[in-house]
Amino acid sequence: MKFTHYDLGILIKNQVVEVSLSGNAANVYLMESKHFQEYKRARKRFGIGGLMMHTPVRLIVPHSGHWLVTLDFGGFIGKVDSNVKVYPANTSIEP
């Protein structure tokens, strides 16, 4: 299964990760770096997210650590362009 990932580095609790998609719907997951290796090997998804039909998707970092965003089609064929932004903790973001 093909996937795209963004290494966000160290984030702190309550930062907002915004993912925008253009194209097909996709599985979007915010996961800790320790789970990324397992995701690559077994395609198990550990983290926050799921199938996203509408964007932007805003995910809140639950605790400080090293975080990544992954995008995939769950084994199906698709094409999507993506963009990821990270905002400071407690930022008010307009819909």
mmCIF file of C-alpha atoms in Angstrom:
data_model
loop_
_atom_site.group_PDB
_atom_site.id
_atom_site.type_symbol
_atom_site.label_atom_id
_atom_site.label_comp_id
_atom_site.label_asym_id
_atom_site.label_seq_id
_atom_site.Cartn_x
_atom_site.Cartn_y
_atom_site.Cartn_z
ATOM 1 C CA MET A 1 0.000 0.000 0.000
ATOM 2 C CA LYS A 2 1.314 3.415 -0.935
ATOM 3 C CA PHE A 3 1.179 6.277 1.520
ATOM 4 C CA THR A 4 2.380 9.822 2.022
ATOM 5 C CA HIS A 5 3.766 11.103 5.281
ATOM 6 C CA TYR A 6 4.803 14.378 6.844
ATOM 7 C CA ASP A 7 7.317 14.403 9.702
ATOM 8 C CA LEU A 8 6.138 17.226 11.954
ATOM 9 C CA GLY A 9 8.967 16.931 14.472
ATOM 10 C CA ILE A 10 8.432 17.707 18.122
ATOM 11 C CA LEU A 11 5.010 19.171 18.887
ATOM 12 C CA ILE A 12 3.576 20.199 22.210
ATOM 13 C CA LYS A 13 0.240 19.288 23.756
ATOM 14 C CA ASN A 14 -2.768 21.117 22.244
ATOM 15 C CA GLN A 15 -1.056 22.260 19.059
ATOM 16 C CA VAL A 16 -3.392 22.090 16.064
ATOM 17 C CA VAL A 17 -2.424 20.133 12.944
ATOM 18 C CA GLU A 18 -4.451 21.134 9.885
ATOM 19 C CA VAL A 19 -4.502 18.830 6.841
ATOM 20 C CA SER A 20 -6.011 19.990 3.539
ATOM 21 C CA LEU A 21 -6.768 17.518 0.732
ATOM 22 C CA SER A 22 -7.537 18.118 -2.921
ATOM 23 C CA GLY A 23 -8.705 15.108 -4.904
ATOM 24 C CA ASN A 24 -9.978 11.856 -3.438
ATOM 25 C CA ALA A 25 -10.952 11.296 0.170
ATOM 26 C CA ALA A 26 -8.134 9.692 2.138
ATOM 27 C CA ASN A 27 -7.266 8.138 5.474
ATOM 28 C CA VAL A 28 -5.506 10.807 7.520
ATOM 29 C CA TYR A 29 -3.739 9.874 10.760
ATOM 30 C CA LEU A 30 -1.755 11.882 13.273
ATOM 31 C CA MET A 31 0.606 9.396 14.914
ATOM 32 C CA GLU A 32 3.605 9.322 17.178
ATOM 33 C CA SER A 33 6.945 8.513 15.597
ATOM 34 C CA LYS A 34 7.208 5.279 17.632
ATOM 35 C CA HIS A 35 4.119 3.978 15.807
ATOM 36 C CA PHE A 36 5.257 5.025 12.342
ATOM 37 C CA GLN A 37 7.634 2.068 11.878
ATOM 38 C CA GLU A 38 4.827 -0.359 12.744
ATOM 39 C CA TYR A 39 2.518 1.465 10.321
ATOM 40 C CA LYS A 40 5.084 1.088 7.517
ATOM 41 C CA ARG A 41 5.589 -2.639 8.197
ATOM 42 C CA ALA A 42 2.101 -3.868 8.978
ATOM 43 C CA ARG A 43 -0.043 -0.929 7.843
ATOM 44 C CA LYS A 44 -1.673 -0.866 11.241
ATOM 45 C CA ARG A 45 -2.938 2.570 12.081
ATOM 46 C CA PHE A 46 -2.184 3.952 15.494
ATOM 47 C CA GLY A 47 -3.236 7.486 16.093
ATOM 48 C CA ILE A 48 -5.910 10.083 15.698
ATOM 49 C CA GLY A 49 -7.948 10.357 12.530
ATOM 50 C CA GLY A 50 -9.576 8.133 9.948
ATOM 51 C CA LEU A 51 -11.262 8.474 6.574
ATOM 52 C CA MET A 52 -11.594 12.158 5.755
ATOM 53 C CA MET A 53 -14.207 13.176 3.214
ATOM 54 C CA HIS A 54 -14.084 16.950 3.806
ATOM 55 C CA THR A 55 -11.167 19.223 4.561
ATOM 56 C CA PRO A 56 -9.503 20.960 6.170
ATOM 57 C CA VAL A 57 -9.127 18.383 8.919
ATOM 58 C CA ARG A 58 -7.979 19.765 12.250
ATOM 59 C CA LEU A 59 -6.406 17.398 14.756
ATOM 60 C CA ILE A 60 -5.286 18.333 18.279
ATOM 61 C CA VAL A 61 -1.964 16.957 19.543
ATOM 62 C CA PRO A 62 -2.898 15.012 22.710
ATOM 63 C CA HIS A 63 0.551 15.191 24.351
ATOM 64 C CA SER A 64 4.021 16.487 23.607
ATOM 65 C CA GLY A 65 6.281 14.295 21.483
ATOM 66 C CA HIS A 66 7.495 13.546 17.966
ATOM 67 C CA TRP A 67 4.521 13.421 15.566
ATOM 68 C CA LEU A 68 3.817 12.523 11.931
ATOM 69 C CA VAL A 69 0.815 12.719 9.612
ATOM 70 C CA THR A 70 0.144 9.835 7.208
ATOM 71 C CA LEU A 71 -2.252 9.722 4.260
ATOM 72 C CA ASP A 72 -3.331 6.591 2.421
ATOM 73 C CA PHE A 73 -6.244 5.134 0.466
ATOM 74 C CA GLY A 74 -6.621 1.938 2.492
ATOM 75 C CA GLY A 75 -5.464 -0.224 -0.410
ATOM 76 C CA PHE A 76 -7.699 1.479 -2.959
ATOM 77 C CA ILE A 77 -6.509 3.563 -5.887
ATOM 78 C CA GLY A 78 -6.708 7.322 -5.679
ATOM 79 C CA LYS A 79 -4.906 10.589 -6.134
ATOM 80 C CA VAL A 80 -4.750 13.423 -3.679
ATOM 81 C CA ASP A 81 -2.709 16.559 -3.203
ATOM 82 C CA SER A 82 -2.151 17.484 0.414
ATOM 83 C CA ASN A 83 -0.913 20.289 2.578
ATOM 84 C CA VAL A 84 -0.176 20.255 6.315
ATOM 85 C CA LYS A 85 0.058 23.263 8.642
ATOM 86 C CA VAL A 86 0.859 23.295 12.346
ATOM 87 C CA TYR A 87 -0.496 26.014 14.613
ATOM 88 C CA PRO A 88 0.581 26.960 18.144
ATOM 89 C CA ALA A 89 -1.318 25.511 21.101
ATOM 90 C CA ASN A 90 -4.613 27.225 21.933
ATOM 91 C CA THR A 91 -4.829 28.958 18.562
ATOM 92 C CA SER A 92 -8.303 30.010 17.492
ATOM 93 C CA ILE A 93 -8.748 28.913 13.870
ATOM 94 C CA GLU A 94 -11.663 30.098 11.797
ATOM 95 C CA PRO A 95 -13.607 27.351 9.955
#
